PDB file of C-alpha atoms and ligand atoms in Angstrom:
ATOM      1  CA  MET A   1       0.000   0.000   0.000  1.00 47.00           C
ATOM      2  CA  ALA A   2       1.351   3.465  -0.885  1.00 46.00           C
ATOM      3  CA  GLN A   3       2.278   5.578   2.098  1.00 47.00           C
ATOM      4  CA  PRO A   4       0.199   8.776   2.217  1.00 46.00           C
ATOM      5  CA  VAL A   5       1.871  12.063   2.935  1.00 42.00           C
ATOM      6  CA  VAL A   6       1.172  12.668   6.607  1.00 45.00           C
ATOM      7  CA  PRO A   7      -0.219  16.156   7.115  1.00 50.00           C
ATOM      8  CA  PRO A   8       2.066  17.892   9.599  1.00 53.00           C
ATOM      9  CA  PRO A   9       0.612  19.780  12.546  1.00 61.00           C
ATOM     10  CA  THR A  10      -0.328  23.319  11.511  1.00 63.00           C
ATOM     11  CA  ALA A  11       2.420  25.940  11.271  1.00 58.00           C
ATOM     12  CA  GLN A  12       1.354  27.587  14.547  1.00 64.00           C
ATOM     13  CA  GLN A  13       1.818  24.374  16.527  1.00 77.00           C
ATOM     14  CA  GLU A  14       5.174  23.681  18.121  1.00 91.00           C
ATOM     15  CA  LEU A  15       6.495  20.200  17.386  1.00 95.00           C
ATOM     16  CA  VAL A  16       7.448  17.990  20.292  1.00 97.00           C
ATOM     17  CA  ALA A  17       8.656  15.015  18.270  1.00 97.00           C
ATOM     18  CA  GLN A  18       9.358  14.159  14.680  1.00 97.00           C
ATOM     19  CA  THR A  19      10.659  11.265  12.623  1.00 98.00           C
ATOM     20  CA  ILE A  20      12.203  11.684   9.167  1.00 97.00           C
ATOM     21  CA  ASP A  21      12.548   8.661   6.877  1.00 97.00           C
ATOM     22  CA  LEU A  22      12.807   6.470   9.951  1.00 98.00           C
ATOM     23  CA  ARG A  23      13.814   2.883   9.292  1.00 98.00           C
ATOM     24  CA  LYS A  24      14.373   0.098  11.765  1.00 98.00           C
ATOM     25  CA  VAL A  25      15.626  -3.288  10.673  1.00 97.00           C
ATOM     26  CA  TYR A  26      16.121  -6.126  13.140  1.00 96.00           C
ATOM     27  CA  GLY A  27      18.598  -8.930  12.456  1.00 93.00           C
ATOM     28  CA  SER A  28      20.406  -9.638   9.217  1.00 91.00           C
ATOM     29  CA  GLY A  29      20.358 -12.070   6.327  1.00 91.00           C
ATOM     30  CA  LYS A  30      17.438 -14.486   6.170  1.00 91.00           C
ATOM     31  CA  THR A  31      16.080 -13.506   9.575  1.00 92.00           C
ATOM     32  CA  GLN A  32      16.063  -9.774   8.783  1.00 95.00           C
ATOM     33  CA  VAL A  33      12.809  -7.980   9.638  1.00 96.00           C
ATOM     34  CA  THR A  34      12.003  -4.436   8.523  1.00 97.00           C
ATOM     35  CA  ALA A  35       9.932  -3.193  11.460  1.00 98.00           C
ATOM     36  CA  LEU A  36       9.759   0.466  10.314  1.00 98.00           C
ATOM     37  CA  ASP A  37       9.952   1.238   6.631  1.00 97.00           C
ATOM     38  CA  GLY A  38      10.319   4.997   6.117  1.00 97.00           C
ATOM     39  CA  VAL A  39       8.147   6.675   8.746  1.00 98.00           C
ATOM     40  CA  ASN A  40       7.660  10.451   8.470  1.00 97.00           C
ATOM     41  CA  VAL A  41       5.517  11.861  11.234  1.00 97.00           C
ATOM     42  CA  SER A  42       5.348  14.974  13.419  1.00 97.00           C
ATOM     43  CA  PHE A  43       3.705  15.352  16.830  1.00 97.00           C
ATOM     44  CA  ALA A  44       2.431  18.721  18.094  1.00 97.00           C
ATOM     45  CA  ARG A  45       3.313  19.734  21.651  1.00 96.00           C
ATOM     46  CA  GLY A  46       0.340  19.344  23.993  1.00 96.00           C
ATOM     47  CA  SER A  47      -1.413  16.785  21.803  1.00 97.00           C
ATOM     48  CA  PHE A  48      -2.610  13.241  22.519  1.00 98.00           C
ATOM     49  CA  THR A  49      -1.849  10.671  19.800  1.00 98.00           C
ATOM     50  CA  ALA A  50      -2.900   7.029  19.612  1.00 98.00           C
ATOM     51  CA  ILE A  51      -0.808   4.563  17.617  1.00 98.00           C
ATOM     52  CA  MET A  52      -2.774   1.590  16.333  1.00 97.00           C
ATOM     53  CA  GLY A  53      -2.347  -1.252  13.854  1.00 96.00           C
ATOM     54  CA  PRO A  54      -2.363  -5.019  13.588  1.00 95.00           C
ATOM     55  CA  SER A  55       0.019  -7.170  15.619  1.00 95.00           C
ATOM     56  CA  GLY A  56       3.553  -6.886  14.233  1.00 95.00           C
ATOM     57  CA  SER A  57       2.829  -3.654  12.328  1.00 97.00           C
ATOM     58  CA  GLY A  58       5.597  -1.781  14.204  1.00 97.00           C
ATOM     59  CA  LYS A  59       3.765   0.115  16.976  1.00 97.00           C
ATOM     60  CA  SER A  60       6.125  -0.795  19.812  1.00 95.00           C
ATOM     61  CA  THR A  61       9.158  -0.329  17.592  1.00 97.00           C
ATOM     62  CA  LEU A  62       8.001   3.174  16.625  1.00 97.00           C
ATOM     63  CA  MET A  63       7.431   4.058  20.274  1.00 97.00           C
ATOM     64  CA  HIS A  64      10.826   2.671  21.304  1.00 95.00           C
ATOM     65  CA  CYS A  65      12.631   4.542  18.504  1.00 97.00           C
ATOM     66  CA  LEU A  66      10.830   7.806  19.363  1.00 97.00           C
ATOM     67  CA  ALA A  67      11.731   7.385  23.034  1.00 95.00           C
ATOM     68  CA  GLY A  68      15.377   6.636  22.324  1.00 94.00           C
ATOM     69  CA  LEU A  69      15.049   3.104  23.742  1.00 92.00           C
ATOM     70  CA  ASP A  70      15.936   1.431  20.461  1.00 92.00           C
ATOM     71  CA  LYS A  71      18.757   2.367  18.049  1.00 93.00           C
ATOM     72  CA  ILE A  72      17.445   3.302  14.622  1.00 96.00           C
ATOM     73  CA  THR A  73      18.818   1.850  11.375  1.00 96.00           C
ATOM     74  CA  ALA A  74      18.383   4.967   9.188  1.00 97.00           C
ATOM     75  CA  GLY A  75      16.663   8.340   9.176  1.00 97.00           C
ATOM     76  CA  ARG A  76      16.213  10.760  12.060  1.00 97.00           C
ATOM     77  CA  VAL A  77      14.300  11.120  15.303  1.00 97.00           C
ATOM     78  CA  VAL A  78      13.978  14.534  16.939  1.00 97.00           C
ATOM     79  CA  LEU A  79      12.436  14.723  20.407  1.00 96.00           C
ATOM     80  CA  GLY A  80      12.065  17.922  22.397  1.00 93.00           C
ATOM     81  CA  GLY A  81      14.347  19.645  19.867  1.00 93.00           C
ATOM     82  CA  LYS A  82      17.164  17.068  20.355  1.00 94.00           C
ATOM     83  CA  GLU A  83      18.467  14.943  17.535  1.00 95.00           C
ATOM     84  CA  LEU A  84      18.545  11.534  19.245  1.00 96.00           C
ATOM     85  CA  ASN A  85      21.111  10.033  16.831  1.00 92.00           C
ATOM     86  CA  ALA A  86      23.614  12.650  17.962  1.00 93.00           C
ATOM     87  CA  LEU A  87      23.497  11.507  21.618  1.00 94.00           C
ATOM     88  CA  ASN A  88      25.813   8.835  23.009  1.00 94.00           C
ATOM     89  CA  ASP A  89      24.429   6.146  25.342  1.00 93.00           C
ATOM     90  CA  LYS A  90      25.104   8.112  28.506  1.00 94.00           C
ATOM     91  CA  GLN A  91      23.548  11.305  27.125  1.00 94.00           C
ATOM     92  CA  LEU A  92      20.571   9.289  25.906  1.00 93.00           C
ATOM     93  CA  THR A  93      19.996   7.730  29.331  1.00 92.00           C
ATOM     94  CA  LEU A  94      20.088  11.169  30.952  1.00 90.00           C
ATOM     95  CA  PHE A  95      17.844  12.612  28.240  1.00 91.00           C
ATOM     96  CA  ARG A  96      15.257   9.853  28.764  1.00 92.00           C
ATOM     97  CA  ARG A  97      15.324  10.315  32.534  1.00 89.00           C
ATOM     98  CA  GLU A  98      14.721  14.041  32.301  1.00 88.00           C
ATOM     99  CA  ARG A  99      12.651  14.541  29.180  1.00 93.00           C
ATOM    100  CA  VAL A 100      10.624  11.380  28.627  1.00 95.00           C
ATOM    101  CA  GLY A 101       7.980   9.668  30.778  1.00 95.00           C
ATOM    102  CA  PHE A 102       6.769   6.087  30.489  1.00 95.00           C
ATOM    103  CA  VAL A 103       3.524   4.441  31.540  1.00 95.00           C
ATOM    104  CA  PHE A 104       3.214   0.693  31.077  1.00 92.00           C
ATOM    105  CA  GLN A 105       0.378  -1.805  31.259  1.00 91.00           C
ATOM    106  CA  SER A 106       1.728  -3.055  34.595  1.00 91.00           C
ATOM    107  CA  PHE A 107       2.018  -0.111  36.934  1.00 90.00           C
ATOM    108  CA  ASN A 108       5.608  -0.846  38.105  1.00 92.00           C
ATOM    109  CA  LEU A 109       5.287   1.030  41.405  1.00 96.00           C
ATOM    110  CA  LEU A 110       7.637   0.361  44.304  1.00 97.00           C
ATOM    111  CA  PRO A 111       5.524  -1.527  46.889  1.00 97.00           C
ATOM    112  CA  THR A 112       7.276  -0.203  49.993  1.00 97.00           C
ATOM    113  CA  LEU A 113       6.874   3.460  49.059  1.00 97.00           C
ATOM    114  CA  THR A 114       3.733   5.559  49.490  1.00 98.00           C
ATOM    115  CA  ALA A 115       1.973   7.053  46.475  1.00 98.00           C
ATOM    116  CA  LYS A 116       3.657  10.391  47.159  1.00 97.00           C
ATOM    117  CA  GLN A 117       7.102   8.820  47.463  1.00 97.00           C
ATOM    118  CA  ASN A 118       6.553   6.872  44.231  1.00 97.00           C
ATOM    119  CA  ILE A 119       5.516  10.043  42.401  1.00 97.00           C
ATOM    120  CA  LEU A 120       8.513  12.013  43.662  1.00 97.00           C
ATOM    121  CA  LEU A 121      11.050   9.224  43.055  1.00 95.00           C
ATOM    122  CA  PRO A 122      12.272  10.436  39.623  1.00 93.00           C
ATOM    123  CA  LEU A 123      13.066  13.868  41.100  1.00 94.00           C
ATOM    124  CA  GLU A 124      14.736  12.274  44.109  1.00 93.00           C
ATOM    125  CA  LEU A 125      16.939  10.155  41.817  1.00 89.00           C
ATOM    126  CA  ALA A 126      17.872  13.269  39.833  1.00 87.00           C
ATOM    127  CA  GLY A 127      18.642  15.169  43.064  1.00 91.00           C
ATOM    128  CA  LYS A 128      15.977  17.763  42.284  1.00 92.00           C
ATOM    129  CA  LYS A 129      13.433  19.470  44.528  1.00 93.00           C
ATOM    130  CA  PRO A 130       9.750  19.217  43.613  1.00 92.00           C
ATOM    131  CA  ASP A 131       7.861  22.309  42.512  1.00 94.00           C
ATOM    132  CA  GLN A 132       5.112  22.227  45.166  1.00 95.00           C
ATOM    133  CA  ALA A 133       2.579  24.139  43.075  1.00 95.00           C
ATOM    134  CA  PHE A 134       3.007  21.771  40.132  1.00 94.00           C
ATOM    135  CA  PHE A 135       2.902  18.711  42.415  1.00 96.00           C
ATOM    136  CA  SER A 136      -0.434  19.878  43.897  1.00 95.00           C
ATOM    137  CA  GLN A 137      -1.893  20.639  40.476  1.00 93.00           C
ATOM    138  CA  LEU A 138      -0.746  17.268  39.149  1.00 93.00           C
ATOM    139  CA  VAL A 139      -2.187  15.161  41.980  1.00 95.00           C
ATOM    140  CA  ASP A 140      -5.369  17.212  41.846  1.00 93.00           C
ATOM    141  CA  SER A 141      -5.769  16.687  38.074  1.00 90.00           C
ATOM    142  CA  LEU A 142      -5.236  12.959  38.634  1.00 92.00           C
ATOM    143  CA  GLY A 143      -7.619  12.759  41.611  1.00 93.00           C
ATOM    144  CA  LEU A 144      -4.894  11.524  43.973  1.00 96.00           C
ATOM    145  CA  THR A 145      -4.870  14.234  46.653  1.00 96.00           C
ATOM    146  CA  GLU A 146      -6.586  11.979  49.219  1.00 96.00           C
ATOM    147  CA  ARG A 147      -4.480   8.894  48.473  1.00 96.00           C
ATOM    148  CA  LEU A 148      -0.933  10.239  48.780  1.00 98.00           C
ATOM    149  CA  ASN A 149      -0.007   8.433  51.998  1.00 98.00           C
ATOM    150  CA  HIS A 150      -1.224   5.027  50.852  1.00 98.00           C
ATOM    151  CA  ARG A 151       1.043   2.251  49.610  1.00 97.00           C
ATOM    152  CA  PRO A 152       0.294   0.624  46.214  1.00 97.00           C
ATOM    153  CA  SER A 153      -1.282  -2.450  47.901  1.00 96.00           C
ATOM    154  CA  GLU A 154      -3.818  -0.097  49.527  1.00 97.00           C
ATOM    155  CA  LEU A 155      -4.826   1.443  46.181  1.00 96.00           C
ATOM    156  CA  SER A 156      -7.144   0.183  43.429  1.00 95.00           C
ATOM    157  CA  GLY A 157      -5.680  -0.710  40.028  1.00 95.00           C
ATOM    158  CA  GLY A 158      -6.954   2.560  38.549  1.00 95.00           C
ATOM    159  CA  GLN A 159      -5.449   4.591  41.398  1.00 95.00           C
ATOM    160  CA  GLN A 160      -2.126   2.752  41.034  1.00 96.00           C
ATOM    161  CA  GLN A 161      -2.046   3.555  37.325  1.00 94.00           C
ATOM    162  CA  ARG A 162      -2.797   7.216  38.097  1.00 95.00           C
ATOM    163  CA  VAL A 163       0.165   7.236  40.500  1.00 97.00           C
ATOM    164  CA  ALA A 164       2.261   5.805  37.639  1.00 96.00           C
ATOM    165  CA  VAL A 165       1.030   8.637  35.371  1.00 95.00           C
ATOM    166  CA  ALA A 166       1.867  11.244  38.035  1.00 96.00           C
ATOM    167  CA  ARG A 167       5.342   9.700  38.461  1.00 96.00           C
ATOM    168  CA  ALA A 168       5.845   9.875  34.684  1.00 95.00           C
ATOM    169  CA  MET A 169       4.759  13.535  34.652  1.00 94.00           C
ATOM    170  CA  ILE A 170       6.546  14.899  37.714  1.00 95.00           C
ATOM    171  CA  THR A 171       9.680  15.803  35.732  1.00 93.00           C
ATOM    172  CA  ARG A 172       7.468  17.638  33.191  1.00 93.00           C
ATOM    173  CA  PRO A 173       8.726  15.479  30.324  1.00 95.00           C
ATOM    174  CA  ASP A 174       8.389  16.545  26.703  1.00 95.00           C
ATOM    175  CA  VAL A 175       6.409  13.391  25.962  1.00 97.00           C
ATOM    176  CA  ILE A 176       4.757  10.578  27.884  1.00 97.00           C
ATOM    177  CA  PHE A 177       4.815   7.251  26.082  1.00 97.00           C
ATOM    178  CA  ALA A 178       1.983   5.037  27.257  1.00 96.00           C
ATOM    179  CA  ASP A 179       2.044   1.383  26.199  1.00 94.00           C
ATOM    180  CA  GLU A 180      -1.465  -0.115  26.553  1.00 94.00           C
ATOM    181  CA  PRO A 181      -2.021   1.891  29.756  1.00 94.00           C
ATOM    182  CA  THR A 182      -5.535   0.495  30.244  1.00 94.00           C
ATOM    183  CA  GLY A 183      -4.543  -3.094  29.403  1.00 92.00           C
ATOM    184  CA  ALA A 184      -4.643  -4.321  33.016  1.00 91.00           C
ATOM    185  CA  LEU A 185      -7.765  -2.347  34.007  1.00 92.00           C
ATOM    186  CA  ASP A 186     -11.426  -3.315  33.744  1.00 93.00           C
ATOM    187  CA  SER A 187     -13.393  -1.336  31.192  1.00 92.00           C
ATOM    188  CA  LYS A 188     -14.906   1.203  33.620  1.00 93.00           C
ATOM    189  CA  THR A 189     -11.577   1.876  35.342  1.00 93.00           C
ATOM    190  CA  GLY A 190      -9.857   2.026  31.956  1.00 93.00           C
ATOM    191  CA  THR A 191     -12.331   4.657  30.749  1.00 95.00           C
ATOM    192  CA  ALA A 192     -11.719   6.693  33.895  1.00 93.00           C
ATOM    193  CA  LEU A 193      -7.949   6.495  33.329  1.00 93.00           C
ATOM    194  CA  LEU A 194      -8.372   7.755  29.759  1.00 95.00           C
ATOM    195  CA  ASP A 195     -10.401  10.689  31.107  1.00 93.00           C
ATOM    196  CA  TYR A 196      -7.495  11.483  33.449  1.00 91.00           C
ATOM    197  CA  LEU A 197      -4.950  11.228  30.613  1.00 94.00           C
ATOM    198  CA  ARG A 198      -7.138  13.613  28.606  1.00 96.00           C
ATOM    199  CA  ARG A 199      -7.123  16.043  31.557  1.00 92.00           C
ATOM    200  CA  CYS A 200      -3.314  15.885  31.710  1.00 92.00           C
ATOM    201  CA  VAL A 201      -3.253  17.030  28.069  1.00 95.00           C
ATOM    202  CA  ASP A 202      -5.983  19.676  28.413  1.00 94.00           C
ATOM    203  CA  GLU A 203      -5.128  21.084  31.853  1.00 90.00           C
ATOM    204  CA  LEU A 204      -1.358  20.598  32.036  1.00 90.00           C
ATOM    205  CA  GLY A 205      -0.372  20.714  28.349  1.00 94.00           C
ATOM    206  CA  GLN A 206       1.226  17.264  28.500  1.00 95.00           C
ATOM    207  CA  SER A 207       2.048  15.580  25.155  1.00 97.00           C
ATOM    208  CA  ILE A 208       1.071  11.901  25.159  1.00 97.00           C
ATOM    209  CA  ILE A 209       1.773   9.174  22.613  1.00 98.00           C
ATOM    210  CA  MET A 210      -0.133   5.986  23.415  1.00 97.00           C
ATOM    211  CA  VAL A 211       0.018   2.552  21.808  1.00 97.00           C
ATOM    212  CA  THR A 212      -3.316   0.769  22.075  1.00 96.00           C
ATOM    213  CA  HIS A 213      -5.343  -2.016  20.497  1.00 94.00           C
ATOM    214  CA  ASP A 214      -8.583  -0.484  21.770  1.00 95.00           C
ATOM    215  CA  ALA A 215     -10.508   1.773  19.370  1.00 96.00           C
ATOM    216  CA  LYS A 216     -12.478   3.241  22.297  1.00 95.00           C
ATOM    217  CA  ALA A 217      -9.197   4.281  23.930  1.00 96.00           C
ATOM    218  CA  ALA A 218      -7.987   5.842  20.665  1.00 97.00           C
ATOM    219  CA  ALA A 219     -11.158   7.969  20.609  1.00 97.00           C
ATOM    220  CA  TYR A 220      -9.771   9.924  23.613  1.00 97.00           C
ATOM    221  CA  ALA A 221      -6.804  11.042  21.500  1.00 98.00           C
ATOM    222  CA  ASP A 222      -6.613  14.074  19.206  1.00 97.00           C
ATOM    223  CA  ARG A 223      -5.263  11.887  16.486  1.00 98.00           C
ATOM    224  CA  ALA A 224      -4.934   8.191  15.610  1.00 98.00           C
ATOM    225  CA  LEU A 225      -2.099   6.884  13.452  1.00 98.00           C
ATOM    226  CA  ILE A 226      -2.621   3.509  11.795  1.00 97.00           C
ATOM    227  CA  LEU A 227       0.481   1.433  11.104  1.00 97.00           C
ATOM    228  CA  LEU A 228       0.753  -1.459   8.681  1.00 97.00           C
ATOM    229  CA  ASP A 229       3.963  -3.300   7.793  1.00 97.00           C
ATOM    230  CA  GLY A 230       6.123  -0.559   9.281  1.00 98.00           C
ATOM    231  CA  GLN A 231       4.427   2.324   7.470  1.00 97.00           C
ATOM    232  CA  ILE A 232       1.824   4.872   8.499  1.00 97.00           C
ATOM    233  CA  VAL A 233      -1.163   4.173   6.279  1.00 97.00           C
ATOM    234  CA  ASP A 234      -3.759   6.394   7.938  1.00 97.00           C
ATOM    235  CA  ASP A 235      -3.746   9.525  10.090  1.00 97.00           C
ATOM    236  CA  ILE A 236      -7.146  10.346  11.569  1.00 97.00           C
ATOM    237  CA  ALA A 237      -7.840  13.687  13.257  1.00 97.00           C
ATOM    238  CA  ARG A 238     -10.304  13.708  16.206  1.00 96.00           C
ATOM    239  CA  PRO A 239     -10.984   9.985  15.760  1.00 97.00           C
ATOM    240  CA  THR A 240     -14.145   8.259  16.913  1.00 97.00           C
ATOM    241  CA  ALA A 241     -14.047   4.554  17.794  1.00 97.00           C
ATOM    242  CA  ASP A 242     -16.036   3.896  14.587  1.00 97.00           C
ATOM    243  CA  ASP A 243     -13.479   5.817  12.459  1.00 96.00           C
ATOM    244  CA  VAL A 244     -10.659   3.807  13.959  1.00 96.00           C
ATOM    245  CA  ASN A 245     -12.442   0.454  13.603  1.00 96.00           C
ATOM    246  CA  ALA A 246     -13.229   1.268   9.958  1.00 96.00           C
ATOM    247  CA  ALA A 247      -9.568   2.164   9.284  1.00 96.00           C
ATOM    248  CA  LEU A 248      -8.399  -1.041  10.992  1.00 96.00           C
ATOM    249  CA  SER A 249     -10.826  -3.191   8.990  1.00 95.00           C
ATOM    250  CA  ARG A 250      -9.513  -1.609   5.791  1.00 93.00           C
ATOM    251  CA  VAL A 251      -5.917  -2.554   6.612  1.00 92.00           C
ATOM    252  CA  GLU A 252      -6.812  -5.983   7.955  1.00 86.00           C
ATOM    253  CA  ALA A 253      -8.978  -6.811   4.902  1.00 77.00           C
TER     254      ALA A 253
HETATM  255  N1  ATP B 301      14.014  -7.389  19.066  1.00 76.45           N
HETATM  256  C1  ATP B 301      13.500  -7.815  17.905  1.00 76.45           C
HETATM  257  N2  ATP B 301      14.197  -8.685  17.125  1.00 76.45           N
HETATM  258  C2  ATP B 301      13.714  -9.092  15.939  1.00 76.45           C
HETATM  259  N3  ATP B 301      12.510  -8.718  15.433  1.00 76.45           N
HETATM  260  C3  ATP B 301      11.779  -7.874  16.179  1.00 76.45           C
HETATM  261  C4  ATP B 301      12.221  -7.398  17.442  1.00 76.45           C
HETATM  262  N4  ATP B 301      11.261  -6.550  17.946  1.00 76.45           N
HETATM  263  C5  ATP B 301      10.268  -6.543  17.032  1.00 76.45           C
HETATM  264  N5  ATP B 301      10.580  -7.340  15.976  1.00 76.45           N
HETATM  265  C6  ATP B 301       9.758  -7.553  14.757  1.00 76.45           C
HETATM  266  O1  ATP B 301       9.434  -6.266  14.224  1.00 76.45           O
HETATM  267  C7  ATP B 301       8.087  -6.239  13.742  1.00 76.45           C
HETATM  268  C8  ATP B 301       7.320  -5.118  14.462  1.00 76.45           C
HETATM  269  O2  ATP B 301       7.190  -5.492  15.838  1.00 76.45           O
HETATM  270  P1  ATP B 301       6.465  -4.567  16.926  1.00 76.45           P
HETATM  271  O3  ATP B 301       6.654  -5.243  18.247  1.00 76.45           O
HETATM  272  O4  ATP B 301       6.931  -3.191  16.770  1.00 76.45           O
HETATM  273  O5  ATP B 301       4.945  -4.684  16.452  1.00 76.45           O
HETATM  274  P2  ATP B 301       3.619  -4.232  17.241  1.00 76.45           P
HETATM  275  O6  ATP B 301       2.770  -3.551  16.214  1.00 76.45           O
HETATM  276  O7  ATP B 301       3.969  -3.490  18.456  1.00 76.45           O
HETATM  277  O8  ATP B 301       2.984  -5.652  17.591  1.00 76.45           O
HETATM  278  P3  ATP B 301       1.996  -6.080  18.811  1.00 76.45           P
HETATM  279  O9  ATP B 301       0.684  -5.391  18.559  1.00 76.45           O
HETATM  280  O10 ATP B 301       1.869  -7.571  18.613  1.00 76.45           O
HETATM  281  O11 ATP B 301       2.658  -5.712  20.096  1.00 76.45           O
HETATM  282  C9  ATP B 301       7.524  -7.633  13.976  1.00 76.45           C
HETATM  283  O12 ATP B 301       7.665  -8.384  12.789  1.00 76.45           O
HETATM  284  C10 ATP B 301       8.411  -8.181  15.070  1.00 76.45           C
HETATM  285  O13 ATP B 301       8.484  -9.593  15.013  1.00 76.45           O
END
């Protein structure tokens, strides 16, 4: 399928991330797999993007390359104004710690720490003091103000995932990468989490890039990208679940 030209965010919007002719090839010889095959895409700061596509289409690889977790084979990745290829491993580790946030399906909280201690951990590790006003705004936006002194085992799954989101946001990263963030939550709790992620974008200006298999989750995003065989084959603005399901049935046909 021909790759459409992806409309860039409008000229007034600041870009937070961009890929140019991005290619990622795993292995060599007979076992070689082209996971990303010339991806050109730009992400506006303060926007919420869902990445969707069939299994093996390259969603995780795209997220890992954007986040500087995976070395790219060719092309460019620019995140928060930094050319990732130009950074050595040490610079990349520091860059990720300070400028990128991650939220996974499993919440990955430290069980012996309270919610507040978990949220503040990235700052503690970086030897930085929290901005109290931002901390209060963040926990308020995520509905965690009353739960700060509880340990993860004393919190519901949805609350634990909100603590994980707050921990990812406390350093005010350029982008949060969320990999199936509602995957371990029941549907009602998952919907509530998506509402909170939406608030983080609308109230705090956070940029979020989320990989999901769930069309209803993608409908919370400003934009849904559809991947197939390592290429972006659709780019839907203000997607509804029906739009996304229709796009997925076209590529899976
Ligand atoms: N470390 C690796 N070594 C070799 N091949 C890999 C590796 N990681 C991914 N691949 C291959 O790259 C392609 C894209 O994989 P990727 O995990 O990005 O797809 P995905 O869309 O995230 O899939 P899923 O929805 O199943 O998680 C697949 O063919 C996969 O087998």
